[in-house]
Amino acid sequence: MAEPNIYEISSPGRIGVNLPECDVPESDLPTELMRDDLAMPEVGELQVVRHFVKLSQLNYAIDKGFYPLGSCTMKYNPKINEDAARLPGLAQLHPLTDIESSQGALYLMHELQNWLAEISGFSGISLTPAAGAQGEFAGILMIRNYHIANNDSQRDIILVPNSAHGTNPATVSMAGMRVHELPAGDDGNVDLEALQAACEGDMRDQIAGMMITVPSTLGLFEAHILKVVEAVHGAGGLMYMDGANMNALMGVVKPAELGFDVMHYNLHKTFSTPHGGGGPGSGPVGVNEKLKPFLPGPIVDIVETADEEDDAPLYGFVMPEKSIGRMKAFHGNFGMHLRAYAYIRVYGDSGIREVTRHAVLNANYMRAKLMKTYKVPYPRYCGHEFVMEGHLEGVHDIHALDISKRLMDYGFHPPTNYFPLIVPEALLIEPTETETKEDLDAFIDAMEKIAEEARTNPDLLHNAPHTAPVKRLDEVRAAKELVLCCAPALPGGGD
Amino acid sequence: MSYIPHTDAERQQMLAEIGVTTIEDLFEAVPSSHRFPRLDLPKPMSEMEVAAEMLSISEANDHAQDFAVFRGAGAYHHYIPSAVNHMLLRGEFYTAYTPYQPEISQGTLQATFEYQSMMCALTGMDAANASHYDGATSLAEAVTVAMEVTRNKRKKIILSHAIHPQYREVVRTYHQGRGIRIVGDRGRSDIDGLMEMLDENTAMLAVQYPNFFGQIDDYTALSDACHEVGALLVFVTNPMALSLFKSPGELGADIVVGEGQPMGIPLSYGGPYLGFFAIKQKYVRKIAGRIIGETVDADGQRAYVMTLRPREQDIKRERATSNICTNQGLMALSASVYMALMGKNGLQHVGKLNYHKAHYAANQINALDGYTVDMTKPFFNEFVVSCPCPINEVNAALLEQGIIGGYDLGQDYAHLENNMLLCVTETNAKAEIDVLVEILGGLA
């Protein structure tokens, strides 16, 4: 039975909160400016609670089970981080509080900046971008403005591998620049010859830089990464690393040391801040000395050094001298900064290294076992994720989609489907480090059973899921009829 | 380590299955010259110790639990009903991700659909997306939509100076590579002045309602003026004010954006917040960001799904309307729960509490020697106070008595030296307001 929508359980006169009475003399309301109606729900408190509890129970979540969504890093979201976020001194702090009155928050942000710098090898960090895509946007704007400052404004091309996450080319367009797509070689890495040809050919002086994910979106460490960096730098371009896959790199390599000029982090991937059903994220950027003046602001810095009597310096906000500007109001998703801070604090130097070691161990274990049943196009050691093809030899008409939907009946969230685009029927699997061997074995077992079902009883897959709260949806109808609001309360809603 | 559950025995079994001796063997493709660097981070800490440290950090801040807050300027201290937090703490909501697999994400999808519906009801628009990062970035995205609608043939954007200063900075950051001209906000043009700037090269005109100074301007002539030249009319608004005042839809808006933080989201030192974006039906296919639609499943049961996906970055790539991927999903849920609990009756009641308390404070302060409150236009819960001394001195005196005072407008507007923007909400008891007034009076 579907849960009614909030308007359908409304009844005129109901309210879900006990509010105080007015304790001041009332003023006249400007009646000619007031609205006549307010078509909002009217529901009692228990009824609202039941409504949302029931809705929550329709969701799959990390807290329920294995969630191997490649490229998303669905690791455990520690509860201590949630408690910390709700401390009044953090949750109830106004963003425009004077700096002297927010030294706790500023100290935290400053420490986080330092730790993210240490892990990446970069010297400058800005915590302001609100998500990975915003971090990418900041990075590309910094590259653009760097070239303009060096009288190289003709550099408006960004090289992007064809395996890139969609946000990469979309970001380049947002910055008013052009994408030049690079093919992958047979080994899944960037085709080095194609790259070198681009960097030495006619386009050379127009190349602003390159965006690349490390390990790649296929989960593979780019074998010739140093040559890739050399080629782009040689053409006068800068190197941007999409840091979505940092879970495979912490304590293994520092992107700055490989020659990258700028990268973004995804705190809601690598640093366990919760995914929240679609967000919020946080996408801090790291840069080397070259790009430091261009960082999006404001950043946290020591604005007054500690004097002899007082141990603590004064932290405050600073706008870098050639900053690309403000990415959003205030100074970033502080609620995510504090969670990442607590996360890094628990793990420490040795622990952060263990995160990557076990993320990569888990992924390789799954790859080794699943490649006995499914085609794994790049069978060498992977990073924290790997891609396999969601179809089976001799079995027509079974696609990655069908396998994914059938996985739900086994109680699992499917892997990422159809990404990266360069692998047919792609299933991108990222277990993360917080899963046990038993959990991985249970998933592998389900995948093997599904492969068998594909041969013996394919309709089980075609009509899956059978046990989820709803069956497969009519997405064509959704786009055609476009019902985007509850009806009948509102215009734009359906009948 | 509680988050990483592997035992030695399991590690050995797994390594054997892979065919390597150590985990380090798996990193052979990483250049050896740069492999396994030192990480200069602090030592690990137990949960108990981290909890103590977070508490200590939190106590080094002056916050709304301990201080009376009279500061708004884009972030508002409202009471958040307990039930909101309890719903947000449900792991099924906050540890889920983007509803790519709708069959097992109906909770997120329906809650978001309801959020979209309620935002449409508040703003008077036909469709709303599932969120942008905040009010400022929503406005920046509105510019992109206006450019799209006018087929990239118009290069002029008019912004009122009475839009939040940081929002206008963000619009400039976002569009610095796009060759557009942003005008209207370097001076102090009023609504009439802005309308005079409209021409055939204008893609969009944006105003804030209530404006950054808390005032409600006369917006009634804007719709005709904009539409006559084919420009889009955009309102930046505070949803709490819309509990009482006419919706921007009624005023002829094409797009309504703003900050949803007042709807059940804590101050949290500036984020995560909630950018809402609502639009008229005719432009809905230009909207950026995720949007949830209603449909049915194979059994004919009503269900919800992300729709109009080809607009988004994963499909359109460099031709996408925006690069946005992760949005503010959990904050949209917070707003959904808040608006469901408060509903029509609660929002109207709290709206009035804000209005009456702000007017009470404004009248009391205006009566003080040395202080003037700008009452030339109607206002909701914020107003400008001209003070007899610099705002930092006023706020220092207030802070000593446990009050966080108004926002120093001189920081952003040269003509508003010694003026502060004061905000009063339902969280400010009469006694608090009276103390505020008394301290101010003592400074003149």
mmCIF file of C-alpha atoms in Angstrom, chain B residues 90-344:
data_model
loop_
_atom_site.group_PDB
_atom_site.id
_atom_site.type_symbol
_atom_site.label_atom_id
_atom_site.label_comp_id
_atom_site.label_asym_id
_atom_site.label_seq_id
_atom_site.Cartn_x
_atom_site.Cartn_y
_atom_site.Cartn_z
ATOM 1 C CA ARG B 90 16.686 7.889 11.070
ATOM 2 C CA GLY B 91 19.455 6.024 9.302
ATOM 3 C CA GLU B 92 17.114 5.124 6.446
ATOM 4 C CA PHE B 93 17.064 8.806 5.524
ATOM 5 C CA TYR B 94 20.551 10.082 6.212
ATOM 6 C CA THR B 95 22.613 7.035 5.238
ATOM 7 C CA ALA B 96 20.857 6.589 1.903
ATOM 8 C CA TYR B 97 22.117 8.250 -1.245
ATOM 9 C CA THR B 98 20.702 9.681 -4.435
ATOM 10 C CA PRO B 99 17.597 7.714 -5.406
ATOM 11 C CA TYR B 100 19.068 6.237 -8.602
ATOM 12 C CA GLN B 101 17.222 2.995 -7.820
ATOM 13 C CA PRO B 102 13.729 4.303 -7.188
ATOM 14 C CA GLU B 103 12.251 0.945 -6.158
ATOM 15 C CA ILE B 104 14.240 1.063 -2.923
ATOM 16 C CA SER B 105 14.276 4.826 -2.460
ATOM 17 C CA GLN B 106 10.588 5.745 -2.265
ATOM 18 C CA GLY B 107 11.080 7.338 1.154
ATOM 19 C CA THR B 108 13.568 9.893 -0.145
ATOM 20 C CA LEU B 109 11.630 10.370 -3.376
ATOM 21 C CA GLN B 110 8.225 10.970 -1.817
ATOM 22 C CA ALA B 111 9.584 13.251 0.917
ATOM 23 C CA THR B 112 11.338 15.288 -1.772
ATOM 24 C CA PHE B 113 8.214 15.398 -3.949
ATOM 25 C CA GLU B 114 6.280 16.727 -0.956
ATOM 26 C CA TYR B 115 9.024 19.306 -0.367
ATOM 27 C CA GLN B 116 8.717 20.425 -4.003
ATOM 28 C CA SER B 117 4.956 20.728 -3.588
ATOM 29 C CA MET B 118 5.157 22.796 -0.437
ATOM 30 C CA MET B 119 7.742 25.127 -1.989
ATOM 31 C CA CYS B 120 5.370 25.658 -4.909
ATOM 32 C CA ALA B 121 2.565 26.458 -2.488
ATOM 33 C CA LEU B 122 4.724 29.021 -0.654
ATOM 34 C CA THR B 123 6.185 30.677 -3.736
ATOM 35 C CA GLY B 124 3.172 30.512 -6.037
ATOM 36 C CA MET B 125 5.188 28.717 -8.713
ATOM 37 C CA ASP B 126 4.326 25.594 -10.712
ATOM 38 C CA ALA B 127 7.443 23.476 -10.169
ATOM 39 C CA ALA B 128 10.409 23.331 -7.815
ATOM 40 C CA ASN B 129 13.583 21.287 -7.983
ATOM 41 C CA ALA B 130 14.998 19.100 -5.243
ATOM 42 C CA SER B 131 17.493 21.792 -4.168
ATOM 43 C CA HIS B 132 20.636 23.754 -4.917
ATOM 44 C CA TYR B 133 23.432 24.314 -2.415
ATOM 45 C CA ASP B 134 22.030 27.537 -0.948
ATOM 46 C CA GLY B 135 20.150 30.727 -1.765
ATOM 47 C CA ALA B 136 23.187 32.348 -3.374
ATOM 48 C CA THR B 137 23.904 29.488 -5.784
ATOM 49 C CA SER B 138 20.184 29.183 -6.582
ATOM 50 C CA LEU B 139 20.298 32.784 -7.762
ATOM 51 C CA ALA B 140 23.425 32.044 -9.816
ATOM 52 C CA GLU B 141 21.608 29.108 -11.434
ATOM 53 C CA ALA B 142 18.604 31.339 -12.158
ATOM 54 C CA VAL B 143 20.930 33.484 -14.268
ATOM 55 C CA THR B 144 21.896 30.380 -16.258
ATOM 56 C CA VAL B 145 18.233 29.532 -16.841
ATOM 57 C CA ALA B 146 17.470 33.096 -17.937
ATOM 58 C CA MET B 147 20.349 32.933 -20.432
ATOM 59 C CA GLU B 148 19.021 29.612 -21.754
ATOM 60 C CA VAL B 149 15.471 30.864 -22.076
ATOM 61 C CA THR B 150 16.648 33.909 -24.012
ATOM 62 C CA ARG B 151 18.752 31.596 -26.223
ATOM 63 C CA ASN B 152 22.090 33.071 -25.095
ATOM 64 C CA LYS B 153 21.362 36.147 -27.207
ATOM 65 C CA ARG B 154 21.040 38.538 -24.266
ATOM 66 C CA LYS B 155 24.020 39.492 -22.157
ATOM 67 C CA LYS B 156 22.607 41.806 -19.483
ATOM 68 C CA ILE B 157 21.531 40.799 -15.970
ATOM 69 C CA ILE B 158 20.022 43.377 -13.596
ATOM 70 C CA LEU B 159 20.523 42.775 -9.858
ATOM 71 C CA SER B 160 19.096 44.992 -7.142
ATOM 72 C CA HIS B 161 21.682 46.325 -4.649
ATOM 73 C CA ALA B 162 19.194 45.244 -1.995
ATOM 74 C CA ILE B 163 19.943 41.583 -2.701
ATOM 75 C CA HIS B 164 22.259 39.976 -0.106
ATOM 76 C CA PRO B 165 25.835 41.183 -0.870
ATOM 77 C CA GLN B 166 27.256 37.662 -0.707
ATOM 78 C CA TYR B 167 24.632 36.396 -3.148
ATOM 79 C CA ARG B 168 25.670 39.004 -5.689
ATOM 80 C CA GLU B 169 29.324 38.025 -5.202
ATOM 81 C CA VAL B 170 28.426 34.400 -5.900
ATOM 82 C CA VAL B 171 26.556 35.326 -9.086
ATOM 83 C CA ARG B 172 29.686 37.119 -10.270
ATOM 84 C CA THR B 173 31.919 34.162 -9.354
ATOM 85 C CA TYR B 174 29.695 31.722 -11.209
ATOM 86 C CA HIS B 175 29.400 33.739 -14.387
ATOM 87 C CA GLN B 176 32.874 35.249 -14.712
ATOM 88 C CA GLY B 177 33.631 33.024 -17.701
ATOM 89 C CA ARG B 178 30.375 33.623 -19.530
ATOM 90 C CA GLY B 179 30.683 37.103 -20.963
ATOM 91 C CA ILE B 180 27.628 38.588 -19.274
ATOM 92 C CA ARG B 181 27.175 42.097 -17.848
ATOM 93 C CA ILE B 182 25.805 42.423 -14.361
ATOM 94 C CA VAL B 183 24.352 45.869 -13.652
ATOM 95 C CA GLY B 184 22.101 47.609 -11.176
ATOM 96 C CA ASP B 185 23.790 46.975 -7.855
ATOM 97 C CA ARG B 186 26.781 49.306 -7.779
ATOM 98 C CA GLY B 187 24.591 52.239 -6.822
ATOM 99 C CA ARG B 188 21.420 52.361 -4.753
ATOM 100 C CA SER B 189 18.775 52.108 -7.465
ATOM 101 C CA ASP B 190 15.283 51.552 -6.207
ATOM 102 C CA ILE B 191 12.660 49.486 -8.044
ATOM 103 C CA ASP B 192 11.869 52.340 -10.456
ATOM 104 C CA GLY B 193 15.562 52.813 -11.144
ATOM 105 C CA LEU B 194 15.982 49.127 -11.925
ATOM 106 C CA MET B 195 13.022 49.129 -14.298
ATOM 107 C CA GLU B 196 14.615 52.001 -16.221
ATOM 108 C CA MET B 197 17.564 49.706 -16.959
ATOM 109 C CA LEU B 198 15.404 47.130 -18.729
ATOM 110 C CA ASP B 199 15.967 46.767 -22.463
ATOM 111 C CA GLU B 200 15.961 44.187 -25.246
ATOM 112 C CA ASN B 201 19.391 42.982 -24.114
ATOM 113 C CA THR B 202 18.201 42.088 -20.606
ATOM 114 C CA ALA B 203 17.860 38.378 -19.838
ATOM 115 C CA MET B 204 16.719 38.805 -16.255
ATOM 116 C CA LEU B 205 15.982 41.248 -13.445
ATOM 117 C CA ALA B 206 16.278 40.066 -9.833
ATOM 118 C CA VAL B 207 15.007 41.650 -6.613
ATOM 119 C CA GLN B 208 14.940 40.416 -3.026
ATOM 120 C CA TYR B 209 11.665 40.121 -1.082
ATOM 121 C CA PRO B 210 11.876 41.122 1.743
ATOM 122 C CA ASN B 211 15.061 42.901 0.672
ATOM 123 C CA PHE B 212 18.405 42.647 2.452
ATOM 124 C CA PHE B 213 17.399 45.590 4.657
ATOM 125 C CA GLY B 214 14.295 43.684 5.751
ATOM 126 C CA GLN B 215 11.917 45.863 3.738
ATOM 127 C CA ILE B 216 9.091 44.971 1.430
ATOM 128 C CA ASP B 217 9.354 47.110 -1.691
ATOM 129 C CA ASP B 218 6.519 47.853 -4.110
ATOM 130 C CA TYR B 219 7.155 45.143 -6.697
ATOM 131 C CA THR B 220 3.803 45.431 -8.499
ATOM 132 C CA ALA B 221 5.038 47.181 -11.645
ATOM 133 C CA LEU B 222 7.964 44.813 -12.214
ATOM 134 C CA SER B 223 6.163 41.945 -13.907
ATOM 135 C CA ASP B 224 4.732 43.995 -16.772
ATOM 136 C CA ALA B 225 7.938 45.980 -17.201
ATOM 137 C CA CYS B 226 10.086 42.839 -17.445
ATOM 138 C CA HIS B 227 7.778 40.860 -19.650
ATOM 139 C CA GLU B 228 7.332 43.792 -22.048
ATOM 140 C CA VAL B 229 11.007 43.467 -22.991
ATOM 141 C CA GLY B 230 11.061 39.693 -22.756
ATOM 142 C CA ALA B 231 13.196 39.538 -19.620
ATOM 143 C CA LEU B 232 12.618 37.059 -16.790
ATOM 144 C CA LEU B 233 11.606 38.349 -13.367
ATOM 145 C CA VAL B 234 13.384 36.626 -10.488
ATOM 146 C CA PHE B 235 12.585 36.982 -6.798
ATOM 147 C CA VAL B 236 15.046 36.068 -4.044
ATOM 148 C CA THR B 237 12.915 35.404 -1.024
ATOM 149 C CA ASN B 238 12.749 34.277 2.615
ATOM 150 C CA PRO B 239 10.201 31.449 2.838
ATOM 151 C CA MET B 240 9.309 32.405 6.428
ATOM 152 C CA ALA B 241 8.073 35.791 5.193
ATOM 153 C CA LEU B 242 5.893 34.003 2.650
ATOM 154 C CA SER B 243 3.851 32.582 5.525
ATOM 155 C CA LEU B 244 2.190 36.011 5.698
ATOM 156 C CA PHE B 245 2.929 37.959 2.538
ATOM 157 C CA LYS B 246 1.784 37.576 -1.050
ATOM 158 C CA SER B 247 3.660 34.933 -2.991
ATOM 159 C CA PRO B 248 6.105 36.060 -5.675
ATOM 160 C CA GLY B 249 3.927 34.082 -8.082
ATOM 161 C CA GLU B 250 1.121 36.526 -7.421
ATOM 162 C CA LEU B 251 3.584 39.335 -8.197
ATOM 163 C CA GLY B 252 4.386 37.860 -11.602
ATOM 164 C CA ALA B 253 7.664 36.081 -10.876
ATOM 165 C CA ASP B 254 9.062 33.674 -13.446
ATOM 166 C CA ILE B 255 11.603 32.153 -11.049
ATOM 167 C CA VAL B 256 11.685 32.227 -7.248
ATOM 168 C CA VAL B 257 14.890 31.343 -5.420
ATOM 169 C CA GLY B 258 16.157 31.783 -1.908
ATOM 170 C CA GLU B 259 17.447 30.267 1.260
ATOM 171 C CA GLY B 260 15.395 27.500 2.864
ATOM 172 C CA GLN B 261 17.429 27.476 6.102
ATOM 173 C CA PRO B 262 14.617 29.121 8.108
ATOM 174 C CA MET B 263 12.520 26.013 7.438
ATOM 175 C CA GLY B 264 13.870 23.678 10.093
ATOM 176 C CA ILE B 265 17.615 23.856 9.395
ATOM 177 C CA PRO B 266 20.067 24.797 12.173
ATOM 178 C CA LEU B 267 22.422 27.776 11.875
ATOM 179 C CA SER B 268 25.446 25.460 11.807
ATOM 180 C CA TYR B 269 27.917 28.283 11.177
ATOM 181 C CA GLY B 270 26.736 28.765 7.624
ATOM 182 C CA GLY B 271 26.048 25.332 6.190
ATOM 183 C CA PRO B 272 24.734 22.953 5.053
ATOM 184 C CA TYR B 273 21.792 25.099 3.972
ATOM 185 C CA LEU B 274 19.110 24.773 1.321
ATOM 186 C CA GLY B 275 18.856 26.589 -1.976
ATOM 187 C CA PHE B 276 15.323 26.407 -3.276
ATOM 188 C CA PHE B 277 14.456 27.011 -6.902
ATOM 189 C CA ALA B 278 10.894 27.292 -8.180
ATOM 190 C CA ILE B 279 9.719 28.169 -11.647
ATOM 191 C CA LYS B 280 6.739 28.628 -13.919
ATOM 192 C CA GLN B 281 5.587 25.548 -15.814
ATOM 193 C CA LYS B 282 6.651 26.859 -19.232
ATOM 194 C CA TYR B 283 10.324 26.927 -18.200
ATOM 195 C CA VAL B 284 10.445 23.680 -16.266
ATOM 196 C CA ARG B 285 12.594 21.834 -18.795
ATOM 197 C CA LYS B 286 15.317 24.453 -18.365
ATOM 198 C CA ILE B 287 15.568 23.843 -14.644
ATOM 199 C CA ALA B 288 18.894 22.597 -13.307
ATOM 200 C CA GLY B 289 19.357 20.019 -10.587
ATOM 201 C CA ARG B 290 17.355 16.966 -9.638
ATOM 202 C CA ILE B 291 13.597 17.013 -9.879
ATOM 203 C CA ILE B 292 11.148 14.351 -8.705
ATOM 204 C CA GLY B 293 8.049 13.383 -10.654
ATOM 205 C CA GLU B 294 5.073 11.166 -9.951
ATOM 206 C CA THR B 295 4.336 8.014 -11.929
ATOM 207 C CA VAL B 296 3.164 4.442 -11.419
ATOM 208 C CA ASP B 297 4.968 1.129 -11.115
ATOM 209 C CA ALA B 298 4.339 -2.104 -13.047
ATOM 210 C CA ASP B 299 1.419 -2.928 -10.720
ATOM 211 C CA GLY B 300 -0.180 0.489 -11.233
ATOM 212 C CA GLN B 301 0.792 1.718 -7.763
ATOM 213 C CA ARG B 302 1.615 5.410 -7.433
ATOM 214 C CA ALA B 303 5.347 5.967 -7.046
ATOM 215 C CA TYR B 304 7.999 8.667 -7.435
ATOM 216 C CA VAL B 305 11.124 8.893 -9.580
ATOM 217 C CA MET B 306 13.820 11.382 -10.601
ATOM 218 C CA THR B 307 12.657 12.781 -13.915
ATOM 219 C CA LEU B 308 13.777 14.976 -16.814
ATOM 220 C CA ARG B 309 17.147 13.298 -16.294
ATOM 221 C CA PRO B 310 18.578 14.152 -19.731
ATOM 222 C CA ARG B 311 19.141 17.704 -18.435
ATOM 223 C CA GLU B 312 21.681 16.479 -15.930
ATOM 224 C CA GLN B 313 25.459 16.190 -16.069
ATOM 225 C CA ASP B 314 25.667 12.408 -16.164
ATOM 226 C CA ILE B 315 23.747 12.304 -19.424
ATOM 227 C CA LYS B 316 24.261 15.646 -21.138
ATOM 228 C CA ARG B 317 27.857 16.096 -19.890
ATOM 229 C CA GLU B 318 29.292 19.288 -21.401
ATOM 230 C CA ARG B 319 25.829 20.254 -22.667
ATOM 231 C CA ALA B 320 24.194 19.915 -19.249
ATOM 232 C CA THR B 321 22.366 22.904 -17.835
ATOM 233 C CA SER B 322 24.568 22.766 -14.745
ATOM 234 C CA ASN B 323 27.274 20.524 -13.300
ATOM 235 C CA ILE B 324 25.322 19.959 -10.091
ATOM 236 C CA CYS B 325 25.283 16.344 -8.873
ATOM 237 C CA THR B 326 25.068 16.062 -5.067
ATOM 238 C CA ASN B 327 22.516 18.562 -3.825
ATOM 239 C CA GLN B 328 21.182 19.314 -0.327
ATOM 240 C CA GLY B 329 18.858 16.292 -0.105
ATOM 241 C CA LEU B 330 18.833 15.939 3.665
ATOM 242 C CA MET B 331 18.137 19.645 4.117
ATOM 243 C CA ALA B 332 15.164 19.383 1.755
ATOM 244 C CA LEU B 333 13.951 16.561 3.987
ATOM 245 C CA SER B 334 14.429 18.775 7.063
ATOM 246 C CA ALA B 335 12.339 21.462 5.398
ATOM 247 C CA SER B 336 9.728 18.885 4.412
ATOM 248 C CA VAL B 337 9.329 17.669 7.983
ATOM 249 C CA TYR B 338 9.352 21.222 9.382
ATOM 250 C CA MET B 339 6.735 22.452 6.924
ATOM 251 C CA ALA B 340 4.585 19.351 7.513
ATOM 252 C CA LEU B 341 4.665 19.847 11.291
ATOM 253 C CA MET B 342 4.115 23.592 11.182
ATOM 254 C CA GLY B 343 1.705 23.496 8.283
ATOM 255 C CA LYS B 344 -0.569 26.347 7.354
#
